[in-house]
């Protein structure tokens, strides 16, 4: 008696469960979903026989029309080889299915039904709604049959499929449904449905019922409507993204105890390889809009820890504004790379077309192992990024990029029904680093790595970036998803960020100077590397009484500010009459350009507030500055123009004087003398600020510049 075999399920061993159960699935190709299914099967020691390998799939796509008859044909043939009558056969889809528990629990729940064949159940009827009234009514649970998963004794399943003579493209679900709604056949084969999802959880029509359950180092799906823990979870119909989300956790992909358990699997280590054996990588760089800190981007690209003779560059530059940045980089470093191809603004190539061309360069190069796509607004701070991504050995993987102070990243955790952004339940935890791992997501942008083999096979189409009204990046991600390719994003390391480009203007020489409000890259570019050490290491010097000297600007900041002023060129005449200031009269005139003349006054005040005010409050306890100023300007001293400045007080509570070039290199002489203290500072350091009281005590003069040109920036703060 077959029923008797399972009358005491609590005494089964794992070995007995494995011996009695046959798991059959159909997979004509190895997709990411299939690999995920097999991994979950191995985790629970299921032995799976895969049907249809190497066959062409002719069973339809399930989304546009019914199909799946090919599966029935393959099942019918496979059952002929199952000769033992006590064998239990599980027939299950694979591309969108995950095991959440082991064979012992599955067989126990099957035995408890008291039936010989159990199909998964669905909330929605498909493919023929006209058959709804013919389905048996149930007191509680789901009424309709789902053909994506069923379990039964071998003899009963043979009887179930005995009359199949359909074509591969015909509907398996309709075939099984017609058997189920026939009372005589249902009784003869002894079929029931898993109405409360104790074994099978179909997601279509039931997404609100399913939550993740974290417990004792494992993760399961819980049906909160019926309070059940399904053994298998099936992302049937249009729920592929949801099964991908659940697959980031189930059965043990990630948990709170161990974190990511698969991140170290299937790695492709590079550490043992000679550089000549490193994969050749095509790097596609795309400049499609005016973007700040482009020169910094190329500096970071240059610093990537990867052999340059294994890198080929494809640079697409749409913006005339950035021609200089690109050309300088290629002039200085282009020959270091194996190859370089440049498409410029005058070539008339559309941005989307450029990405297809870049893909083609890799597809047609037999040496190309990977394509690494980077948009110009990516700040790639981790020099090991490329190595890390390659070693993860995924068909498609992206490093997580953020925007400081925001929840923005270069990936979406979910999609809305119309294909736009939606926030997944774990999105914030991933972005803020409370969950770290390798995440299967529906959308990535800005930066990603693709295996060249994928570009040549699954992603060989020329219209990857075109899809109705979707933006090119969204269309591309949809193309990738439709090919069954999983897009992973990793936050196992800190990789960098993406710049804000919304308020970037191009009407100055060094437009990056104006980015102080927009991007933290401004600080890294322009604030002295030792500024952050001022408090901890007491770097503030006191060359004269109540005169404080500290590092504040990088060489680049000094150079850019000087060049910006010289480019503007409207230096004052050095006379007492000055229409730029209130009253029109300057008692102690200099040859200068005011910050407001180059529309830099708001940015300069923020600089003073963020970087000068903290030092002021440290060195003058009890005084709190608002960093207001009437006058902030760059002064130029030349022997044949204005070499010095007579003794004077400043119209300020305190003054900031920053040396913008270097004595002994750019000029000779110069400096500042405080008469009351007979104290001079003649060896001013480029990028260092002098801070001193302006009124009453610190009567001072500018010492003569004897050769060259000296530049300083002066700010009269809190007048």
PDB file of C-alpha atoms in Angstrom, residues 455-659:
ATOM      1  CA  UNK A 455      27.293  40.614 -25.570  1.00  0.00           C
ATOM      2  CA  UNK A 456      28.063  38.197 -28.389  1.00  0.00           C
ATOM      3  CA  UNK A 457      25.202  35.842 -27.510  1.00  0.00           C
ATOM      4  CA  UNK A 458      22.193  36.988 -25.514  1.00  0.00           C
ATOM      5  CA  UNK A 459      22.828  40.707 -26.003  1.00  0.00           C
ATOM      6  CA  UNK A 460      23.814  40.699 -29.651  1.00  0.00           C
ATOM      7  CA  UNK A 461      20.790  42.715 -30.855  1.00  0.00           C
ATOM      8  CA  UNK A 462      21.314  46.208 -32.229  1.00  0.00           C
ATOM      9  CA  UNK A 463      18.221  47.681 -30.542  1.00  0.00           C
ATOM     10  CA  UNK A 464      19.112  47.038 -26.891  1.00  0.00           C
ATOM     11  CA  UNK A 465      18.633  50.716 -26.005  1.00  0.00           C
ATOM     12  CA  UNK A 466      15.310  51.184 -27.813  1.00  0.00           C
ATOM     13  CA  UNK A 467      11.945  50.296 -26.305  1.00  0.00           C
ATOM     14  CA  UNK A 468       8.895  52.441 -26.910  1.00  0.00           C
ATOM     15  CA  UNK A 469       8.813  55.508 -24.696  1.00  0.00           C
ATOM     16  CA  UNK A 470      11.397  54.298 -22.195  1.00  0.00           C
ATOM     17  CA  UNK A 471      14.649  56.162 -21.676  1.00  0.00           C
ATOM     18  CA  UNK A 472      17.651  54.385 -23.227  1.00  0.00           C
ATOM     19  CA  UNK A 473      18.991  53.161 -19.885  1.00  0.00           C
ATOM     20  CA  UNK A 474      15.607  51.746 -18.886  1.00  0.00           C
ATOM     21  CA  UNK A 475      15.168  50.169 -22.303  1.00  0.00           C
ATOM     22  CA  UNK A 476      18.602  48.566 -22.032  1.00  0.00           C
ATOM     23  CA  UNK A 477      17.828  47.073 -18.635  1.00  0.00           C
ATOM     24  CA  UNK A 478      14.553  45.709 -19.948  1.00  0.00           C
ATOM     25  CA  UNK A 479      16.426  44.103 -22.847  1.00  0.00           C
ATOM     26  CA  UNK A 480      18.812  42.478 -20.378  1.00  0.00           C
ATOM     27  CA  UNK A 481      15.964  41.214 -18.169  1.00  0.00           C
ATOM     28  CA  UNK A 482      14.039  39.861 -21.158  1.00  0.00           C
ATOM     29  CA  UNK A 483      17.046  37.723 -22.039  1.00  0.00           C
ATOM     30  CA  UNK A 484      17.002  36.117 -18.614  1.00  0.00           C
ATOM     31  CA  UNK A 485      20.277  37.782 -17.589  1.00  0.00           C
ATOM     32  CA  UNK A 486      20.496  38.726 -13.936  1.00  0.00           C
ATOM     33  CA  UNK A 487      21.816  42.209 -13.220  1.00  0.00           C
ATOM     34  CA  UNK A 488      23.722  42.253  -9.962  1.00  0.00           C
ATOM     35  CA  UNK A 489      24.805  45.228  -7.906  1.00  0.00           C
ATOM     36  CA  UNK A 490      27.365  44.845  -5.144  1.00  0.00           C
ATOM     37  CA  UNK A 491      27.845  46.983  -2.057  1.00  0.00           C
ATOM     38  CA  UNK A 492      30.484  44.730  -0.490  1.00  0.00           C
ATOM     39  CA  UNK A 493      32.976  47.556  -0.951  1.00  0.00           C
ATOM     40  CA  UNK A 494      32.781  51.333  -1.115  1.00  0.00           C
ATOM     41  CA  UNK A 495      33.256  52.202  -4.762  1.00  0.00           C
ATOM     42  CA  UNK A 496      32.404  55.860  -5.169  1.00  0.00           C
ATOM     43  CA  UNK A 497      29.577  58.157  -6.057  1.00  0.00           C
ATOM     44  CA  UNK A 498      27.821  59.916  -8.904  1.00  0.00           C
ATOM     45  CA  UNK A 499      28.132  63.647  -9.407  1.00  0.00           C
ATOM     46  CA  UNK A 500      25.259  66.089  -9.499  1.00  0.00           C
ATOM     47  CA  UNK A 501      25.205  67.806 -12.886  1.00  0.00           C
ATOM     48  CA  UNK A 502      21.938  69.755 -12.648  1.00  0.00           C
ATOM     49  CA  UNK A 503      23.434  73.186 -11.907  1.00  0.00           C
ATOM     50  CA  UNK A 504      26.707  72.890 -13.774  1.00  0.00           C
ATOM     51  CA  UNK A 505      27.457  75.998 -15.817  1.00  0.00           C
ATOM     52  CA  UNK A 506      30.012  76.252 -18.617  1.00  0.00           C
ATOM     53  CA  UNK A 507      30.508  80.028 -18.906  1.00  0.00           C
ATOM     54  CA  UNK A 508      33.757  80.192 -16.908  1.00  0.00           C
ATOM     55  CA  UNK A 509      37.284  78.973 -17.500  1.00  0.00           C
ATOM     56  CA  UNK A 510      37.344  76.652 -14.469  1.00  0.00           C
ATOM     57  CA  UNK A 511      33.675  75.882 -13.937  1.00  0.00           C
ATOM     58  CA  UNK A 512      34.420  73.302 -11.237  1.00  0.00           C
ATOM     59  CA  UNK A 513      35.151  76.152  -8.806  1.00  0.00           C
ATOM     60  CA  UNK A 514      31.428  76.906  -8.723  1.00  0.00           C
ATOM     61  CA  UNK A 515      30.509  73.369  -7.585  1.00  0.00           C
ATOM     62  CA  UNK A 516      30.927  73.941  -3.853  1.00  0.00           C
ATOM     63  CA  UNK A 517      27.168  73.714  -3.279  1.00  0.00           C
ATOM     64  CA  UNK A 518      26.645  70.687  -5.496  1.00  0.00           C
ATOM     65  CA  UNK A 519      29.357  68.071  -5.091  1.00  0.00           C
ATOM     66  CA  UNK A 520      31.720  66.929  -2.320  1.00  0.00           C
ATOM     67  CA  UNK A 521      34.270  66.433  -5.077  1.00  0.00           C
ATOM     68  CA  UNK A 522      34.828  70.184  -4.710  1.00  0.00           C
ATOM     69  CA  UNK A 523      36.387  69.674  -1.300  1.00  0.00           C
ATOM     70  CA  UNK A 524      38.625  66.853  -2.490  1.00  0.00           C
ATOM     71  CA  UNK A 525      39.758  68.921  -5.449  1.00  0.00           C
ATOM     72  CA  UNK A 526      40.248  72.271  -3.785  1.00  0.00           C
ATOM     73  CA  UNK A 527      40.708  71.956   0.001  1.00  0.00           C
ATOM     74  CA  UNK A 528      44.234  71.209   1.211  1.00  0.00           C
ATOM     75  CA  UNK A 529      44.838  67.585   2.125  1.00  0.00           C
ATOM     76  CA  UNK A 530      46.080  68.598   5.590  1.00  0.00           C
ATOM     77  CA  UNK A 531      43.116  70.831   6.402  1.00  0.00           C
ATOM     78  CA  UNK A 532      41.227  67.977   8.096  1.00  0.00           C
ATOM     79  CA  UNK A 533      44.210  67.400  10.390  1.00  0.00           C
ATOM     80  CA  UNK A 534      44.193  70.938  11.789  1.00  0.00           C
ATOM     81  CA  UNK A 535      42.294  70.019  14.960  1.00  0.00           C
ATOM     82  CA  UNK A 536      43.946  66.671  15.633  1.00  0.00           C
ATOM     83  CA  UNK A 537      47.562  67.579  14.885  1.00  0.00           C
ATOM     84  CA  UNK A 538      47.655  71.258  15.810  1.00  0.00           C
ATOM     85  CA  UNK A 539      48.799  72.366  12.374  1.00  0.00           C
ATOM     86  CA  UNK A 540      47.892  76.013  13.003  1.00  0.00           C
ATOM     87  CA  UNK A 541      51.027  78.123  13.307  1.00  0.00           C
ATOM     88  CA  UNK A 542      51.365  81.553  14.967  1.00  0.00           C
ATOM     89  CA  UNK A 543      54.079  83.441  13.088  1.00  0.00           C
ATOM     90  CA  UNK A 544      53.105  86.758  14.750  1.00  0.00           C
ATOM     91  CA  UNK A 545      50.927  87.632  17.764  1.00  0.00           C
ATOM     92  CA  UNK A 546      47.277  86.789  17.043  1.00  0.00           C
ATOM     93  CA  UNK A 547      48.169  85.914  13.460  1.00  0.00           C
ATOM     94  CA  UNK A 548      47.268  82.356  12.528  1.00  0.00           C
ATOM     95  CA  UNK A 549      48.638  80.435   9.592  1.00  0.00           C
ATOM     96  CA  UNK A 550      47.058  77.224   8.325  1.00  0.00           C
ATOM     97  CA  UNK A 551      46.671  75.136   5.126  1.00  0.00           C
ATOM     98  CA  UNK A 552      43.405  75.604   3.290  1.00  0.00           C
ATOM     99  CA  UNK A 553      43.725  75.452  -0.540  1.00  0.00           C
ATOM    100  CA  UNK A 554      45.283  72.849  -2.808  1.00  0.00           C
ATOM    101  CA  UNK A 555      47.715  73.934  -5.492  1.00  0.00           C
ATOM    102  CA  UNK A 556      44.955  73.272  -8.011  1.00  0.00           C
ATOM    103  CA  UNK A 557      42.555  75.619  -6.209  1.00  0.00           C
ATOM    104  CA  UNK A 558      45.158  78.390  -6.195  1.00  0.00           C
ATOM    105  CA  UNK A 559      46.030  77.902  -9.843  1.00  0.00           C
ATOM    106  CA  UNK A 560      42.402  77.753 -10.947  1.00  0.00           C
ATOM    107  CA  UNK A 561      41.478  80.911  -9.045  1.00  0.00           C
ATOM    108  CA  UNK A 562      44.424  82.858 -10.485  1.00  0.00           C
ATOM    109  CA  UNK A 563      43.717  81.619 -14.017  1.00  0.00           C
ATOM    110  CA  UNK A 564      40.030  82.452 -13.609  1.00  0.00           C
ATOM    111  CA  UNK A 565      40.879  86.028 -12.645  1.00  0.00           C
ATOM    112  CA  UNK A 566      43.397  86.447 -15.443  1.00  0.00           C
ATOM    113  CA  UNK A 567      40.889  85.026 -17.899  1.00  0.00           C
ATOM    114  CA  UNK A 568      38.323  87.576 -16.704  1.00  0.00           C
ATOM    115  CA  UNK A 569      41.034  90.193 -17.067  1.00  0.00           C
ATOM    116  CA  UNK A 570      39.270  93.301 -15.758  1.00  0.00           C
ATOM    117  CA  UNK A 571      41.832  94.301 -13.127  1.00  0.00           C
ATOM    118  CA  UNK A 572      41.230  97.571 -11.303  1.00  0.00           C
ATOM    119  CA  UNK A 573      43.544 100.490 -12.049  1.00  0.00           C
ATOM    120  CA  UNK A 574      44.854 100.775  -8.484  1.00  0.00           C
ATOM    121  CA  UNK A 575      43.470 104.294  -7.993  1.00  0.00           C
ATOM    122  CA  UNK A 576      41.407 105.673  -5.104  1.00  0.00           C
ATOM    123  CA  UNK A 577      38.293 106.035  -7.218  1.00  0.00           C
ATOM    124  CA  UNK A 578      36.534 102.701  -7.323  1.00  0.00           C
ATOM    125  CA  UNK A 579      32.912 102.466  -8.497  1.00  0.00           C
ATOM    126  CA  UNK A 580      32.727  98.823  -7.417  1.00  0.00           C
ATOM    127  CA  UNK A 581      32.480  99.699  -3.715  1.00  0.00           C
ATOM    128  CA  UNK A 582      29.971 101.652  -1.691  1.00  0.00           C
ATOM    129  CA  UNK A 583      30.868 105.351  -1.703  1.00  0.00           C
ATOM    130  CA  UNK A 584      33.109 104.936  -4.728  1.00  0.00           C
ATOM    131  CA  UNK A 585      36.342 105.709  -2.862  1.00  0.00           C
ATOM    132  CA  UNK A 586      39.099 103.276  -1.804  1.00  0.00           C
ATOM    133  CA  UNK A 587      41.518 104.654   0.769  1.00  0.00           C
ATOM    134  CA  UNK A 588      44.142 101.934   0.271  1.00  0.00           C
ATOM    135  CA  UNK A 589      43.688 100.733  -3.323  1.00  0.00           C
ATOM    136  CA  UNK A 590      45.141  97.594  -4.862  1.00  0.00           C
ATOM    137  CA  UNK A 591      45.118  96.134  -8.344  1.00  0.00           C
ATOM    138  CA  UNK A 592      42.456  93.493  -7.924  1.00  0.00           C
ATOM    139  CA  UNK A 593      39.308  91.737  -9.113  1.00  0.00           C
ATOM    140  CA  UNK A 594      36.391  91.286  -6.736  1.00  0.00           C
ATOM    141  CA  UNK A 595      34.727  87.903  -6.308  1.00  0.00           C
ATOM    142  CA  UNK A 596      31.361  89.359  -7.272  1.00  0.00           C
ATOM    143  CA  UNK A 597      32.790  90.474 -10.620  1.00  0.00           C
ATOM    144  CA  UNK A 598      33.066  86.799 -11.622  1.00  0.00           C
ATOM    145  CA  UNK A 599      29.757  85.903  -9.846  1.00  0.00           C
ATOM    146  CA  UNK A 600      31.655  83.955  -7.197  1.00  0.00           C
ATOM    147  CA  UNK A 601      30.502  85.767  -4.050  1.00  0.00           C
ATOM    148  CA  UNK A 602      27.949  83.131  -2.892  1.00  0.00           C
ATOM    149  CA  UNK A 603      30.425  80.330  -3.394  1.00  0.00           C
ATOM    150  CA  UNK A 604      33.122  82.297  -1.591  1.00  0.00           C
ATOM    151  CA  UNK A 605      30.892  82.953   1.400  1.00  0.00           C
ATOM    152  CA  UNK A 606      30.131  79.239   1.660  1.00  0.00           C
ATOM    153  CA  UNK A 607      33.849  78.533   1.502  1.00  0.00           C
ATOM    154  CA  UNK A 608      34.457  80.994   4.351  1.00  0.00           C
ATOM    155  CA  UNK A 609      31.594  79.601   6.403  1.00  0.00           C
ATOM    156  CA  UNK A 610      32.509  75.934   5.922  1.00  0.00           C
ATOM    157  CA  UNK A 611      36.298  76.095   6.103  1.00  0.00           C
ATOM    158  CA  UNK A 612      37.414  79.385   7.667  1.00  0.00           C
ATOM    159  CA  UNK A 613      34.751  79.900  10.331  1.00  0.00           C
ATOM    160  CA  UNK A 614      35.637  76.673  12.252  1.00  0.00           C
ATOM    161  CA  UNK A 615      39.267  77.822  12.520  1.00  0.00           C
ATOM    162  CA  UNK A 616      38.181  81.321  13.559  1.00  0.00           C
ATOM    163  CA  UNK A 617      36.008  79.959  16.358  1.00  0.00           C
ATOM    164  CA  UNK A 618      38.846  77.708  17.509  1.00  0.00           C
ATOM    165  CA  UNK A 619      41.493  80.438  17.624  1.00  0.00           C
ATOM    166  CA  UNK A 620      39.254  83.287  18.837  1.00  0.00           C
ATOM    167  CA  UNK A 621      37.155  81.571  21.556  1.00  0.00           C
ATOM    168  CA  UNK A 622      33.771  83.142  22.145  1.00  0.00           C
ATOM    169  CA  UNK A 623      33.610  84.771  18.712  1.00  0.00           C
ATOM    170  CA  UNK A 624      31.184  83.292  16.228  1.00  0.00           C
ATOM    171  CA  UNK A 625      31.427  84.540  12.682  1.00  0.00           C
ATOM    172  CA  UNK A 626      28.663  84.792  10.162  1.00  0.00           C
ATOM    173  CA  UNK A 627      31.317  84.807   7.419  1.00  0.00           C
ATOM    174  CA  UNK A 628      29.792  87.955   5.922  1.00  0.00           C
ATOM    175  CA  UNK A 629      31.960  90.190   3.774  1.00  0.00           C
ATOM    176  CA  UNK A 630      31.710  93.398   1.815  1.00  0.00           C
ATOM    177  CA  UNK A 631      35.020  92.896   0.107  1.00  0.00           C
ATOM    178  CA  UNK A 632      36.634  89.689  -1.105  1.00  0.00           C
ATOM    179  CA  UNK A 633      39.071  89.934  -3.969  1.00  0.00           C
ATOM    180  CA  UNK A 634      42.232  88.644  -5.615  1.00  0.00           C
ATOM    181  CA  UNK A 635      45.195  91.063  -5.555  1.00  0.00           C
ATOM    182  CA  UNK A 636      48.005  91.096  -8.117  1.00  0.00           C
ATOM    183  CA  UNK A 637      51.439  92.487  -7.211  1.00  0.00           C
ATOM    184  CA  UNK A 638      54.048  93.180  -9.944  1.00  0.00           C
ATOM    185  CA  UNK A 639      57.223  95.221  -9.714  1.00  0.00           C
ATOM    186  CA  UNK A 640      56.215  97.392 -12.690  1.00  0.00           C
ATOM    187  CA  UNK A 641      52.550  97.668 -11.705  1.00  0.00           C
ATOM    188  CA  UNK A 642      51.944  97.671  -7.950  1.00  0.00           C
ATOM    189  CA  UNK A 643      54.779  96.012  -6.067  1.00  0.00           C
ATOM    190  CA  UNK A 644      53.617  96.738  -2.479  1.00  0.00           C
ATOM    191  CA  UNK A 645      50.906  98.224  -0.267  1.00  0.00           C
ATOM    192  CA  UNK A 646      51.339 101.022   2.278  1.00  0.00           C
ATOM    193  CA  UNK A 647      50.543 100.462   5.996  1.00  0.00           C
ATOM    194  CA  UNK A 648      46.835 100.286   6.761  1.00  0.00           C
ATOM    195  CA  UNK A 649      44.059  98.735   8.853  1.00  0.00           C
ATOM    196  CA  UNK A 650      41.491  96.478   7.216  1.00  0.00           C
ATOM    197  CA  UNK A 651      37.778  97.245   7.258  1.00  0.00           C
ATOM    198  CA  UNK A 652      37.008  93.939   8.951  1.00  0.00           C
ATOM    199  CA  UNK A 653      36.706  92.121  12.241  1.00  0.00           C
ATOM    200  CA  UNK A 654      39.237  89.700  10.851  1.00  0.00           C
ATOM    201  CA  UNK A 655      40.945  89.224   7.529  1.00  0.00           C
ATOM    202  CA  UNK A 656      41.809  86.112   5.539  1.00  0.00           C
ATOM    203  CA  UNK A 657      44.830  86.361   3.261  1.00  0.00           C
ATOM    204  CA  UNK A 658      45.554  83.266   1.118  1.00  0.00           C
ATOM    205  CA  UNK A 659      48.754  82.921  -0.922  1.00  0.00           C
TER     206      UNK A 659
END
